[in-house]
mmCIF file of C-alpha atoms in Angstrom:
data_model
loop_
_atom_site.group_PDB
_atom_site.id
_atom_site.type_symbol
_atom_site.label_atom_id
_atom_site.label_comp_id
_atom_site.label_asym_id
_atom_site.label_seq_id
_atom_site.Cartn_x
_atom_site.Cartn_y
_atom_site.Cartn_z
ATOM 1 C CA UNK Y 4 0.000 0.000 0.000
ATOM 2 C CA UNK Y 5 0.893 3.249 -0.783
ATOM 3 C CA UNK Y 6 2.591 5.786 1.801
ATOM 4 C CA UNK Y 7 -0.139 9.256 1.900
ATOM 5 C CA UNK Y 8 3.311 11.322 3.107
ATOM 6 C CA UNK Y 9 6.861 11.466 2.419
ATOM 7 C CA UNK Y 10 9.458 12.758 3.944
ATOM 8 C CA UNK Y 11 11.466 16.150 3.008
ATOM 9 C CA UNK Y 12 14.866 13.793 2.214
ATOM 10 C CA UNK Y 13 12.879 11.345 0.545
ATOM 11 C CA UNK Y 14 11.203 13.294 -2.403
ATOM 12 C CA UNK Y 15 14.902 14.951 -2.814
ATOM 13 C CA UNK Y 16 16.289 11.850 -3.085
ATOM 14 C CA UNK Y 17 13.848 11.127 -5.535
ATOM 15 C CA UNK Y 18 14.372 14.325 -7.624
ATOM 16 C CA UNK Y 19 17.980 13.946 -7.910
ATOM 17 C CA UNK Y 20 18.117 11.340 -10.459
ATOM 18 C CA UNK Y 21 16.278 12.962 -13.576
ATOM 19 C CA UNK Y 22 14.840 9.034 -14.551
ATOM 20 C CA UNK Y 23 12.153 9.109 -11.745
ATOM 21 C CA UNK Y 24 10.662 12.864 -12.796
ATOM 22 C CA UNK Y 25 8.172 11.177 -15.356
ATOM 23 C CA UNK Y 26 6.088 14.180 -17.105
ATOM 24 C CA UNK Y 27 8.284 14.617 -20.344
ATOM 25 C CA UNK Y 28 8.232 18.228 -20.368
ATOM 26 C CA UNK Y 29 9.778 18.458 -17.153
ATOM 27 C CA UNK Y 30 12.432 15.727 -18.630
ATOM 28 C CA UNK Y 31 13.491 18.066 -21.009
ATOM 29 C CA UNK Y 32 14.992 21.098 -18.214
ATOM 30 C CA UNK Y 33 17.656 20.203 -15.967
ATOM 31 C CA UNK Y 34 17.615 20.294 -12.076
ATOM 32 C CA UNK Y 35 19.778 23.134 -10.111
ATOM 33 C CA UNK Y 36 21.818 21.693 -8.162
ATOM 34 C CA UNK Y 37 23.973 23.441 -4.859
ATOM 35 C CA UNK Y 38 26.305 21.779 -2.932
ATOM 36 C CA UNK Y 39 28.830 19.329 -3.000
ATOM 37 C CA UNK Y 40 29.123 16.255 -2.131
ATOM 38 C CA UNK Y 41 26.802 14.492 0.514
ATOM 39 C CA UNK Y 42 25.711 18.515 0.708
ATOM 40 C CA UNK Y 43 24.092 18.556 -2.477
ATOM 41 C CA UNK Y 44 20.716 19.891 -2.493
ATOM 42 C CA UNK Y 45 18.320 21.094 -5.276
ATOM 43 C CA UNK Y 46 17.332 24.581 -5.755
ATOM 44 C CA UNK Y 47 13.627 24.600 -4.207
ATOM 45 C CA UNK Y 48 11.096 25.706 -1.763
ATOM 46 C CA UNK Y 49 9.134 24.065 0.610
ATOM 47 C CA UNK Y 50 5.210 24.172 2.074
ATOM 48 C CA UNK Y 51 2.869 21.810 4.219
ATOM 49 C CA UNK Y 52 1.727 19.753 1.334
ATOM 50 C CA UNK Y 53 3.900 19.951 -1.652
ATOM 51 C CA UNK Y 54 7.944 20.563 -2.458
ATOM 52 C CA UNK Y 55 8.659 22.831 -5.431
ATOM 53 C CA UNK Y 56 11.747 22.908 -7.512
ATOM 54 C CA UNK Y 57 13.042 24.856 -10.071
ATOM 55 C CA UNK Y 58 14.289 23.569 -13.434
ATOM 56 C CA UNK Y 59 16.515 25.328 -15.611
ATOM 57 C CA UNK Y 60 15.726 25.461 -19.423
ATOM 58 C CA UNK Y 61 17.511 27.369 -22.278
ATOM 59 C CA UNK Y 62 15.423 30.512 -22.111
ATOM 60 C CA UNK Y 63 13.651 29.709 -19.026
ATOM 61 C CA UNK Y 64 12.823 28.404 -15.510
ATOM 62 C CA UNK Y 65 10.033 25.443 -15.040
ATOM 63 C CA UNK Y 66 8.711 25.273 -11.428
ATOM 64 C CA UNK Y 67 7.946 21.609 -10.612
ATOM 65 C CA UNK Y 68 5.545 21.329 -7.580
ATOM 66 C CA UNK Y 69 5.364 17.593 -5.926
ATOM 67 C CA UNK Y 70 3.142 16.476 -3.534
ATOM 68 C CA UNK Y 71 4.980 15.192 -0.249
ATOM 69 C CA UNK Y 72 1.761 14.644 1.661
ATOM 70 C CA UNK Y 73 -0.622 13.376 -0.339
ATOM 71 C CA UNK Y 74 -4.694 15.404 -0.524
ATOM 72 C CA UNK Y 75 -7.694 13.465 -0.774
ATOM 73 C CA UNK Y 76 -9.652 14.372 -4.153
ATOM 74 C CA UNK Y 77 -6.275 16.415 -5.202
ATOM 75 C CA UNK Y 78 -6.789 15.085 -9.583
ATOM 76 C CA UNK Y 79 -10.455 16.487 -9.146
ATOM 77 C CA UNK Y 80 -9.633 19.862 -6.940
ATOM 78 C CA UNK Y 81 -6.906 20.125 -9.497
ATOM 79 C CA UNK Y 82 -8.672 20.294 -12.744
ATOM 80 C CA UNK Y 83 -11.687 22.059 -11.388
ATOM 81 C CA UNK Y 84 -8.752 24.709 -10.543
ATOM 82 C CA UNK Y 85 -6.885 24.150 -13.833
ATOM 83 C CA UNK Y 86 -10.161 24.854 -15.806
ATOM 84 C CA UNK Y 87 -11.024 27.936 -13.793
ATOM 85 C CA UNK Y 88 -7.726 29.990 -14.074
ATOM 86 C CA UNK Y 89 -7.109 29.080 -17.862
ATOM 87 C CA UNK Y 90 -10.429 30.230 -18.294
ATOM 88 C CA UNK Y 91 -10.051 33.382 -16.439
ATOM 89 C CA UNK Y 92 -6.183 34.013 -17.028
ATOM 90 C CA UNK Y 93 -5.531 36.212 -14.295
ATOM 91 C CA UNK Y 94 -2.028 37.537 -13.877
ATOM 92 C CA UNK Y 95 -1.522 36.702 -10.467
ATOM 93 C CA UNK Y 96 -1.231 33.026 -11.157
ATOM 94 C CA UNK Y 97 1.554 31.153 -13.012
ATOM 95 C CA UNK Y 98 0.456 28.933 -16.032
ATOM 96 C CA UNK Y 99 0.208 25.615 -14.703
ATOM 97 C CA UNK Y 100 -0.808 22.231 -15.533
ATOM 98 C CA UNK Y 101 -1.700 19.159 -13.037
ATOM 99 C CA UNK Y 102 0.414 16.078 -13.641
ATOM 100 C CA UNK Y 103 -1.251 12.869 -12.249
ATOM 101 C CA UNK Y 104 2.092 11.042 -12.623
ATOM 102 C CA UNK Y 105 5.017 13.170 -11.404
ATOM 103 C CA UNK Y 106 7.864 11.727 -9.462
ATOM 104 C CA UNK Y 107 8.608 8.135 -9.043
ATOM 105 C CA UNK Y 108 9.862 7.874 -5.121
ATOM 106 C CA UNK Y 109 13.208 6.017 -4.902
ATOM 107 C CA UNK Y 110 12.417 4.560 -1.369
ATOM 108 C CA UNK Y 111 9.242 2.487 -2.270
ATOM 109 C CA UNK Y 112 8.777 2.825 -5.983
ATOM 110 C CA UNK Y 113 5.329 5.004 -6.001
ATOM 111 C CA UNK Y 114 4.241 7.343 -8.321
ATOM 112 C CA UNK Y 115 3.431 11.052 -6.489
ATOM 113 C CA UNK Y 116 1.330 13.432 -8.397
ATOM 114 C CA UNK Y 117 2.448 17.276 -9.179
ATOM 115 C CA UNK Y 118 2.332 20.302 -10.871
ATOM 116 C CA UNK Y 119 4.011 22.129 -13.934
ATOM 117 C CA UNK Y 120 4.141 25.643 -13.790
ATOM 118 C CA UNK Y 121 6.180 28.754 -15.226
ATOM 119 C CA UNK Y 122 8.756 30.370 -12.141
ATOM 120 C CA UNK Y 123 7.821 33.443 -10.915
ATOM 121 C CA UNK Y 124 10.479 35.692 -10.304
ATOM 122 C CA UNK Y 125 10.287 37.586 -7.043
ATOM 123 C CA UNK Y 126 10.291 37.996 -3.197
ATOM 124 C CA UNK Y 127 8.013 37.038 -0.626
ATOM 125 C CA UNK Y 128 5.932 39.705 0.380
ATOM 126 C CA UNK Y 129 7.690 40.180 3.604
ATOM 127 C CA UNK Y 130 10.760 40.217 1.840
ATOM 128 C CA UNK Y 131 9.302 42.893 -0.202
ATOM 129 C CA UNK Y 132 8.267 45.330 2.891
ATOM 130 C CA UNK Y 133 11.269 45.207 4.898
ATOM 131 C CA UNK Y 134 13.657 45.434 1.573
ATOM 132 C CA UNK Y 135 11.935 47.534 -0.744
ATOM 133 C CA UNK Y 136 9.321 49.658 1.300
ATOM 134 C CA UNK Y 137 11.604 51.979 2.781
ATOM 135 C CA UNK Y 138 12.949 53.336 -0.467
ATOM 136 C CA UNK Y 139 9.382 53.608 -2.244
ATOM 137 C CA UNK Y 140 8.108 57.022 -2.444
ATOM 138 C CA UNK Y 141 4.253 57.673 -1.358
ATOM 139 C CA UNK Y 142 2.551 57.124 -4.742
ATOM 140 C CA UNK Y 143 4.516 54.374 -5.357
ATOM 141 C CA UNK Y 144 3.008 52.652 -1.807
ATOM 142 C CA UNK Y 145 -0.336 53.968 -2.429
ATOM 143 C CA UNK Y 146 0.080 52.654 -6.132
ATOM 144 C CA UNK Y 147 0.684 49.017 -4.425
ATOM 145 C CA UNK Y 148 -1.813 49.295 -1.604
ATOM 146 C CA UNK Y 149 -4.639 49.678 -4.415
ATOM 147 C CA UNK Y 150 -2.891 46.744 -6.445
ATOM 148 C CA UNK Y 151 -3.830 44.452 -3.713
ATOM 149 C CA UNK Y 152 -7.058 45.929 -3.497
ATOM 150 C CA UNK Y 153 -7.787 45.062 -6.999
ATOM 151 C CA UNK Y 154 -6.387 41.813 -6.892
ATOM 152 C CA UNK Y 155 -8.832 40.639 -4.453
ATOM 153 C CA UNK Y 156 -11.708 42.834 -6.077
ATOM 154 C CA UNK Y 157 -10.333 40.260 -9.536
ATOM 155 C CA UNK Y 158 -10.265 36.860 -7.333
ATOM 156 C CA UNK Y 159 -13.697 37.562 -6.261
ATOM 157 C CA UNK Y 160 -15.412 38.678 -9.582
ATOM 158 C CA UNK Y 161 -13.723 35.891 -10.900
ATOM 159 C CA UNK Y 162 -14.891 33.226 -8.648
ATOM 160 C CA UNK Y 163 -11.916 33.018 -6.919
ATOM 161 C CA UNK Y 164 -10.416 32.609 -3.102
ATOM 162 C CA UNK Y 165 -6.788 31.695 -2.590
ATOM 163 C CA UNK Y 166 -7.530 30.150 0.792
ATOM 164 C CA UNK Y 167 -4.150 31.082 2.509
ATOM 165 C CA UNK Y 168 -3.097 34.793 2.229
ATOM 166 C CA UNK Y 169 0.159 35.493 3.339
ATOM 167 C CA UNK Y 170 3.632 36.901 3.283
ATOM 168 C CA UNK Y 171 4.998 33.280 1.774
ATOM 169 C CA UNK Y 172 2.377 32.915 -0.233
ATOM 170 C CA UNK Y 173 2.136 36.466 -2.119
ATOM 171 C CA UNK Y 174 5.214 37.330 -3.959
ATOM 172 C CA UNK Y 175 6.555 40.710 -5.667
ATOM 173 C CA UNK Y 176 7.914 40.789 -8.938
ATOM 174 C CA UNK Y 177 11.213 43.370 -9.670
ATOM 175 C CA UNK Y 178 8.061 45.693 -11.580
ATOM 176 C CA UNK Y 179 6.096 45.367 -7.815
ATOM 177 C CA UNK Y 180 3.705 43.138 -9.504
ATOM 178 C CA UNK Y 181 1.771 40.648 -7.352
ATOM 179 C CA UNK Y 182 1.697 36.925 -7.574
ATOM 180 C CA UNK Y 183 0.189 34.003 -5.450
ATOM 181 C CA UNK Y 184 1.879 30.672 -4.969
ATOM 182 C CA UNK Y 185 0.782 27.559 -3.470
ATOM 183 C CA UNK Y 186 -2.347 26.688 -4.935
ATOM 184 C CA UNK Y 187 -3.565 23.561 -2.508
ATOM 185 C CA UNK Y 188 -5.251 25.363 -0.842
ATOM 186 C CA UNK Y 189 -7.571 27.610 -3.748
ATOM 187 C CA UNK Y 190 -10.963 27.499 -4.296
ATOM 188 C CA UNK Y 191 -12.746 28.056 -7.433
ATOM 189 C CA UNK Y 192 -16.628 28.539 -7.658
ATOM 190 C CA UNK Y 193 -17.035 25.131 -9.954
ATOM 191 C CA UNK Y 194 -16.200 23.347 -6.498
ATOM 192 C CA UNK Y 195 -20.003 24.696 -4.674
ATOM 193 C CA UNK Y 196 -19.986 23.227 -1.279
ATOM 194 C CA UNK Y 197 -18.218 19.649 -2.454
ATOM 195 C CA UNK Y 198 -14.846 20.092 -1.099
ATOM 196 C CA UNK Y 199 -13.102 20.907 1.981
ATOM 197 C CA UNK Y 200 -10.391 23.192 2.820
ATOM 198 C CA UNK Y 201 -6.943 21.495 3.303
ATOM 199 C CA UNK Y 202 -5.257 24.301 5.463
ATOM 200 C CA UNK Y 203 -6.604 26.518 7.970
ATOM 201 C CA UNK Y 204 -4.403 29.326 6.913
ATOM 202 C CA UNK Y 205 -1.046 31.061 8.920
ATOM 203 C CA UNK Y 206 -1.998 31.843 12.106
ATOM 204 C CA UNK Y 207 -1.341 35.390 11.880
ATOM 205 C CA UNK Y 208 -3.681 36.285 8.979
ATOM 206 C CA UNK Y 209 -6.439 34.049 9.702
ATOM 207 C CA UNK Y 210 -9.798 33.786 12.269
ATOM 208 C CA UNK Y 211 -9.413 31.589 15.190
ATOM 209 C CA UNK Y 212 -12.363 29.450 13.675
ATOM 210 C CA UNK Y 213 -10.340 28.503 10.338
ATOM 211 C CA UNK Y 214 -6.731 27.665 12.077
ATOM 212 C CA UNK Y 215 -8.379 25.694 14.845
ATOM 213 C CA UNK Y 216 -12.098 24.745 13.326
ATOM 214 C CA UNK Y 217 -14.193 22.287 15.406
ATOM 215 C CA UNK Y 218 -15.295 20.498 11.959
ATOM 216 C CA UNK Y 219 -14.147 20.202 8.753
ATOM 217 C CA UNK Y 220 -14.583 23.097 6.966
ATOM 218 C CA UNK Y 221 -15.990 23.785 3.248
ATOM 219 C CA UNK Y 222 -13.972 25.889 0.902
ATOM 220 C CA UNK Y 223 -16.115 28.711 -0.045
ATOM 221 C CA UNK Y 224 -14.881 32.317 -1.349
ATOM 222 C CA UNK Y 225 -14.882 33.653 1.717
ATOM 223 C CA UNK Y 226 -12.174 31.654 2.921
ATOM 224 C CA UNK Y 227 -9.254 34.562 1.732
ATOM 225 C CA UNK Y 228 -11.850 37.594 3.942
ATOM 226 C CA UNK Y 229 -10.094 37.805 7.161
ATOM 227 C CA UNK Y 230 -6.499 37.511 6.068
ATOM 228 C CA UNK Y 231 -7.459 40.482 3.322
ATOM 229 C CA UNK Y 232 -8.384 42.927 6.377
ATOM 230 C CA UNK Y 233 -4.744 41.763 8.256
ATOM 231 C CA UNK Y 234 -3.033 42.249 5.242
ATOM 232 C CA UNK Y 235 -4.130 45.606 4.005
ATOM 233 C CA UNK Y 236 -4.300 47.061 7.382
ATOM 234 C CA UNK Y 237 -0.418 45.744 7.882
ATOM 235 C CA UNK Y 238 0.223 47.924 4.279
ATOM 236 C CA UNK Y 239 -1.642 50.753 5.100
ATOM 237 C CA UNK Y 240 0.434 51.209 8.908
ATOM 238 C CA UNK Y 241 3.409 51.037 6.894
ATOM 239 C CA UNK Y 242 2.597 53.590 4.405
ATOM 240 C CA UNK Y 243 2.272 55.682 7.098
ATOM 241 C CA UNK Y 244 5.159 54.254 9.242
ATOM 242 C CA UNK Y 245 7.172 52.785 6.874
ATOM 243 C CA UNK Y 246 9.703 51.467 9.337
ATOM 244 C CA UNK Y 247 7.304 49.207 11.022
ATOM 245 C CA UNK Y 248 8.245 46.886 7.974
ATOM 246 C CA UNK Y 249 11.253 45.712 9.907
ATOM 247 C CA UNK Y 250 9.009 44.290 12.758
ATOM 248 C CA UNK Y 251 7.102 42.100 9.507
ATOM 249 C CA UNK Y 252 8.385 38.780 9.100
ATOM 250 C CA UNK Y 253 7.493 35.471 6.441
ATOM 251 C CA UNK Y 254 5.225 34.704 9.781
ATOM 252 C CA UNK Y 255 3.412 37.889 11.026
ATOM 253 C CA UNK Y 256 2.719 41.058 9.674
ATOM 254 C CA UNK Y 257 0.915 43.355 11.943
ATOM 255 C CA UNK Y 258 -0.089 40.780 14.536
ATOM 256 C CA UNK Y 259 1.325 37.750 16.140
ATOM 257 C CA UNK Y 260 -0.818 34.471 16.529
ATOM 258 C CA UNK Y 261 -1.681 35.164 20.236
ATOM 259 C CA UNK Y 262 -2.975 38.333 19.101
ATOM 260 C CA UNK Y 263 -5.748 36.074 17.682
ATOM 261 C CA UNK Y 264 -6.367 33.733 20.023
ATOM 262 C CA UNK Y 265 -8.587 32.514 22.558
ATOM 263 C CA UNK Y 266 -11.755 30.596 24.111
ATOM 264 C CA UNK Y 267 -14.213 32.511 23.317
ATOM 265 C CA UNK Y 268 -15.102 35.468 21.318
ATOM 266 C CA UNK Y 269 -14.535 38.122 24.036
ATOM 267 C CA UNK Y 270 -11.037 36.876 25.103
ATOM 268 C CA UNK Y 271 -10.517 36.928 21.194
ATOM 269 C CA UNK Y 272 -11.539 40.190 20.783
ATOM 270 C CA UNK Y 273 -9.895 41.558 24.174
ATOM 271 C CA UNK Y 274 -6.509 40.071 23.132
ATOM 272 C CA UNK Y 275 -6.663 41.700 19.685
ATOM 273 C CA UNK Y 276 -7.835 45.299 21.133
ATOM 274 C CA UNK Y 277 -5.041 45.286 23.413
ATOM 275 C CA UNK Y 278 -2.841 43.800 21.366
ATOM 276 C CA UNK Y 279 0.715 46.337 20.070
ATOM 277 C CA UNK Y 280 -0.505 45.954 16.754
ATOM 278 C CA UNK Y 281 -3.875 47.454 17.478
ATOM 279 C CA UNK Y 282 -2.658 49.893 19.543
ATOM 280 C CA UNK Y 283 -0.442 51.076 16.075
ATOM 281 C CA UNK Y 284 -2.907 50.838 14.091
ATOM 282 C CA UNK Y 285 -5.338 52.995 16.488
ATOM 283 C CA UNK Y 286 -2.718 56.025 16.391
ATOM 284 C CA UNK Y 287 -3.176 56.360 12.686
ATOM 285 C CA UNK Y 288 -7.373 56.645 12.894
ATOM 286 C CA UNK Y 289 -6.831 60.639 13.047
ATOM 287 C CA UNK Y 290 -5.294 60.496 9.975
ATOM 288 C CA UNK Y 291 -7.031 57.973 7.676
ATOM 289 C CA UNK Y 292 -10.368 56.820 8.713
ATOM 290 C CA UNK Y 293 -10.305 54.089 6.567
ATOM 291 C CA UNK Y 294 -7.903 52.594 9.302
ATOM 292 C CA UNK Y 295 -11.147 52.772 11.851
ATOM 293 C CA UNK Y 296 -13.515 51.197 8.647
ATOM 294 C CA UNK Y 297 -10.412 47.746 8.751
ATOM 295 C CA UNK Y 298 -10.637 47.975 12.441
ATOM 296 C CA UNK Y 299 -14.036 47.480 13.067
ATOM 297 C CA UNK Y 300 -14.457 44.734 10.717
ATOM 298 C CA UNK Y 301 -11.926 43.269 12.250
ATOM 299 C CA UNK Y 302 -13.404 42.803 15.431
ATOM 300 C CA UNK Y 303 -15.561 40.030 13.611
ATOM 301 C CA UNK Y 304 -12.541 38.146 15.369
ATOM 302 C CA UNK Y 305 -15.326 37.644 18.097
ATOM 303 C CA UNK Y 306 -17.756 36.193 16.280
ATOM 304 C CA UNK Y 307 -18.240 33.290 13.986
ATOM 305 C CA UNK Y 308 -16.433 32.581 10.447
ATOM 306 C CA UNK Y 309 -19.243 33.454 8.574
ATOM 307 C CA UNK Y 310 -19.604 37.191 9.702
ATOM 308 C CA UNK Y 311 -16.184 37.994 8.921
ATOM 309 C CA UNK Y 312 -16.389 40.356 5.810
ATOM 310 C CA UNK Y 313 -14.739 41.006 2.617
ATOM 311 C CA UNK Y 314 -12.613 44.097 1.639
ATOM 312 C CA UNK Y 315 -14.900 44.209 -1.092
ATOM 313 C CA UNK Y 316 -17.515 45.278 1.318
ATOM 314 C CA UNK Y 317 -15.301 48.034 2.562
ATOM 315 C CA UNK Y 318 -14.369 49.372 -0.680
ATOM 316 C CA UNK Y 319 -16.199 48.908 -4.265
ATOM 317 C CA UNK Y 320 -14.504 48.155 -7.227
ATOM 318 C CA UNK Y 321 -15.605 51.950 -8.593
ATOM 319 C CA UNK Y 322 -13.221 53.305 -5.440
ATOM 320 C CA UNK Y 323 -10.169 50.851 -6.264
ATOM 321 C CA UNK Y 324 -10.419 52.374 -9.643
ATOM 322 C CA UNK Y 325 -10.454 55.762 -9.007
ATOM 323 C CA UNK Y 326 -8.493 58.518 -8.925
ATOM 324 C CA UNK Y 327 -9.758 59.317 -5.968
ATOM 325 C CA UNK Y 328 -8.652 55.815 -4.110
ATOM 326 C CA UNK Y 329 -7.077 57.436 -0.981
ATOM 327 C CA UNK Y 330 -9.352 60.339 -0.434
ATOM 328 C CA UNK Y 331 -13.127 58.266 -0.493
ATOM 329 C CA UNK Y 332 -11.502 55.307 1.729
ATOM 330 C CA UNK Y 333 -10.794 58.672 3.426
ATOM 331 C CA UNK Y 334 -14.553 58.802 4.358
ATOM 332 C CA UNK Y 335 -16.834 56.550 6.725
ATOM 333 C CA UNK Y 336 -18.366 55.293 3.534
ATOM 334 C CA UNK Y 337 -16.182 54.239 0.682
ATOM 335 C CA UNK Y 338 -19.058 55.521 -2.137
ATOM 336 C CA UNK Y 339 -18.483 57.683 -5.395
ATOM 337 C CA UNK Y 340 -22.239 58.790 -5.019
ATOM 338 C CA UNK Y 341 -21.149 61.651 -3.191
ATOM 339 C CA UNK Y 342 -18.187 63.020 -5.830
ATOM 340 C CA UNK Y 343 -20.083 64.680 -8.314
ATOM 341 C CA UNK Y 344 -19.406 66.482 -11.892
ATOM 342 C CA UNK Y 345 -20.231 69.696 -12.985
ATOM 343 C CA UNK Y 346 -22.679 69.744 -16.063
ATOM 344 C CA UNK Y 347 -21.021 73.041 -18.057
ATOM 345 C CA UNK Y 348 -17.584 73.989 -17.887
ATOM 346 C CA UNK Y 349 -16.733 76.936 -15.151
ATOM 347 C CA UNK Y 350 -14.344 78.463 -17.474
ATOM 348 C CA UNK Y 351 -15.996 78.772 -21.130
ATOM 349 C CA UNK Y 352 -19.621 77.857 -19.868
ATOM 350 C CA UNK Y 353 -19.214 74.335 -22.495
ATOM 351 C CA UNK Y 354 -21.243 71.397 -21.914
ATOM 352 C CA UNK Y 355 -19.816 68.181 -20.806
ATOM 353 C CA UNK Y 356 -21.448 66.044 -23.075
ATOM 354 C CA UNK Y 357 -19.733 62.485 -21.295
ATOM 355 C CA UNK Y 358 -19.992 62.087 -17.716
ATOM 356 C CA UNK Y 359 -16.540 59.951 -18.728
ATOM 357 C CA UNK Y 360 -14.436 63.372 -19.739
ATOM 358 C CA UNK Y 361 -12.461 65.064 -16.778
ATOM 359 C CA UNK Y 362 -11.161 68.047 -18.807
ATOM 360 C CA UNK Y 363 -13.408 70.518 -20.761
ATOM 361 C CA UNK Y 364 -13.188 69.926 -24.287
ATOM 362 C CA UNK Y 365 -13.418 73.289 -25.545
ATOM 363 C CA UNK Y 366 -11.271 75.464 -23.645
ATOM 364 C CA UNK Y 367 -8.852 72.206 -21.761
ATOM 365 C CA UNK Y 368 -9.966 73.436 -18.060
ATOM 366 C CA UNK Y 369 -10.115 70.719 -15.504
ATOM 367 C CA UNK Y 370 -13.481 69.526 -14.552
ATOM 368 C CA UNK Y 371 -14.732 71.151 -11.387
ATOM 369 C CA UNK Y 372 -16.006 68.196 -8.950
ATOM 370 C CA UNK Y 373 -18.668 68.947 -5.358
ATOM 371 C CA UNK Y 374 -20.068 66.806 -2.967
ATOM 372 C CA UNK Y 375 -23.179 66.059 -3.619
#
């Protein structure tokens, strides 16, 4: 019988002799190899679930992901994924392709599954903040704040939650372009209420009631809504304190796990509020109340899963979008009803004859906007 999990060693072992990688493709690029000796090692990167390593071609790098611990329904999960994202081709996700038969393990002679996919080039979010941040100047932070905005506006329009937000898991290309890795744990609306999640998320980013659930839990698309209020308050403290970066780490942004944690919703909710993070985040509310609009729906920390809600629900597509980004989550409600357009140009008297146009097209005069 075949083992469900391997060990780290093992599924190197395996990889290091280019007969038992079976998907021809993958035959074709060669394995990196570091080390000498009975140090050699090849060039990869490591989660719960699955090992990933990278394979060098002429004119590019092939990431091949094998499953160490094996996931019940993984061939159907993974084609119900597959079929989504080619359908949708978001940029966030690296082409990739399930392979049923992957890696033939040395030890015992079975066949692992795995997964194809192109290498993304680019650090780890945390990486990222305490590297990068510092030097950034404010439109450039703003300009990557409302990046991650949109991406989870596009994950959810598109039917899409990645199921474990975090530093490891988000990386940022050379152009500051975001990416997601790991995809065991995604779910895609084809999957309704048929499949379960297979991680409970980092501790840090995630509600008490998803890292330490009393039942098995169904993916849904609300599985990514908790870790995208950690995550954008974390980016939003450090666009105003860009130091705080240096406190981030692959494990914690803003809070720690204990920040998190407790028995019941109140101890949940007490830890949090008292919690140095908090406190941080609470001397910024003066200055952006957007910071009080993350806060509050964070306190769904003391309730159940389900009323946790999205950063959709805090800021509309139409905001993300607009020029205007910073200044309406500037308001208690993050609307463009109130921003409103002046009919007739205040300079030549012309009629705007597009709600679209911004600049008079007679005379060149901005656009005068009220609140309506």
């Amino acid at each position: 019988m075949a083992q469900l999990s391997y060990g780290s060693d093992q599924v190197m072992e395996s990889m290091m002799e280019s007969s038992n990688i079976l998907d021809s493709t993958a035959r074709s690029y060669k394995t990196i190899v570091i080390g000498r000796g009975r140090r050699q090692q090849l060039v990869k990167s490591e989660g719960r679930f699955c090992m990933a390593f990278r394979l060098e071609g002429q004119s590019n790098h092939l990431c091949y992901r094998v499953w160490k611990e094996l996931i019940p329904d993984a061939l159907k999960r993974y084609k119900l994924i597959g079929d989504r994202l080619s359908k949708v081709k978001l940029e966030y996700f690296s082409n990739f392709r399930y392979v049923p038969s992957a890696l033939k393990m040395k030890c015992d002679g079975s066949v692992l599954p795995g997964i194809v996919m192109d290498w993304i080039n680019g650090k780890t979010l945390d990486s990222f903040l305490q590297e990068d941040w510092g030097q950034l100047s404010d439109v450039q932070r703003l300009t990557f704040i409302r990046d991650f905005y949109y991406m989870c506006y596009e994950l959810r329009e598109n039917g899409i939650a990645h199921g474990d937000l975090s530093c490891l898991n988000i990386l940022v290309t050379p152009n500051r372009e975001l990416r997601l890795v790991d995809y065991d744990s995604l779910y895609v609306r084809e999957m309704g209420r048929d499949y379960y999640q297979t991680t409970g998320g980092a501790p840090s980013f995630q509600h008490p009631e998803r890292t330490a659930p009393k039942t098995r839990l169904h993916a849904s698309l609300d599985d990514d809504n908790f870790s995208q209020l950690v995550i954008a308050l974390s980016l939003w403290i450090a666009y105003f304190n860009p130091s705080v970066t240096q406190t981030y780490d692959e494990s914690n942004l803003i809070f720690i796990p204990n920040d998190l944690s407790g028995n019941t919703g109140e101890e949940r909710l007490r830890k949090l509020s008292s919690s140095q993070g908090w406190l941080k985040a609470k001397s910024y509310e003066r200055d952006f109340k957007h910071i009080t609009t993350l806060l509050d729906a964070l306190k769904s920390v003391s309730g159940t899963l389900s009323k946790v809600p999205s950063l959709l629900n805090l800021a509309s597509k139409d905001v993300i979008l607009s020029p205007q980004f910073y200044s309406l989550l500037d308001k208690r409600s993050a609307t463009l009803q109130s921003i409103q357009k002046v009919a007739f140009c205040t300079a030549c008297g012309n009629k705007f004859t597009s709600g679209e146009f911004d600049y008079c097209t007679a005379c060149g005069t901005k656009r005068f906007t009220y609140n309506g």
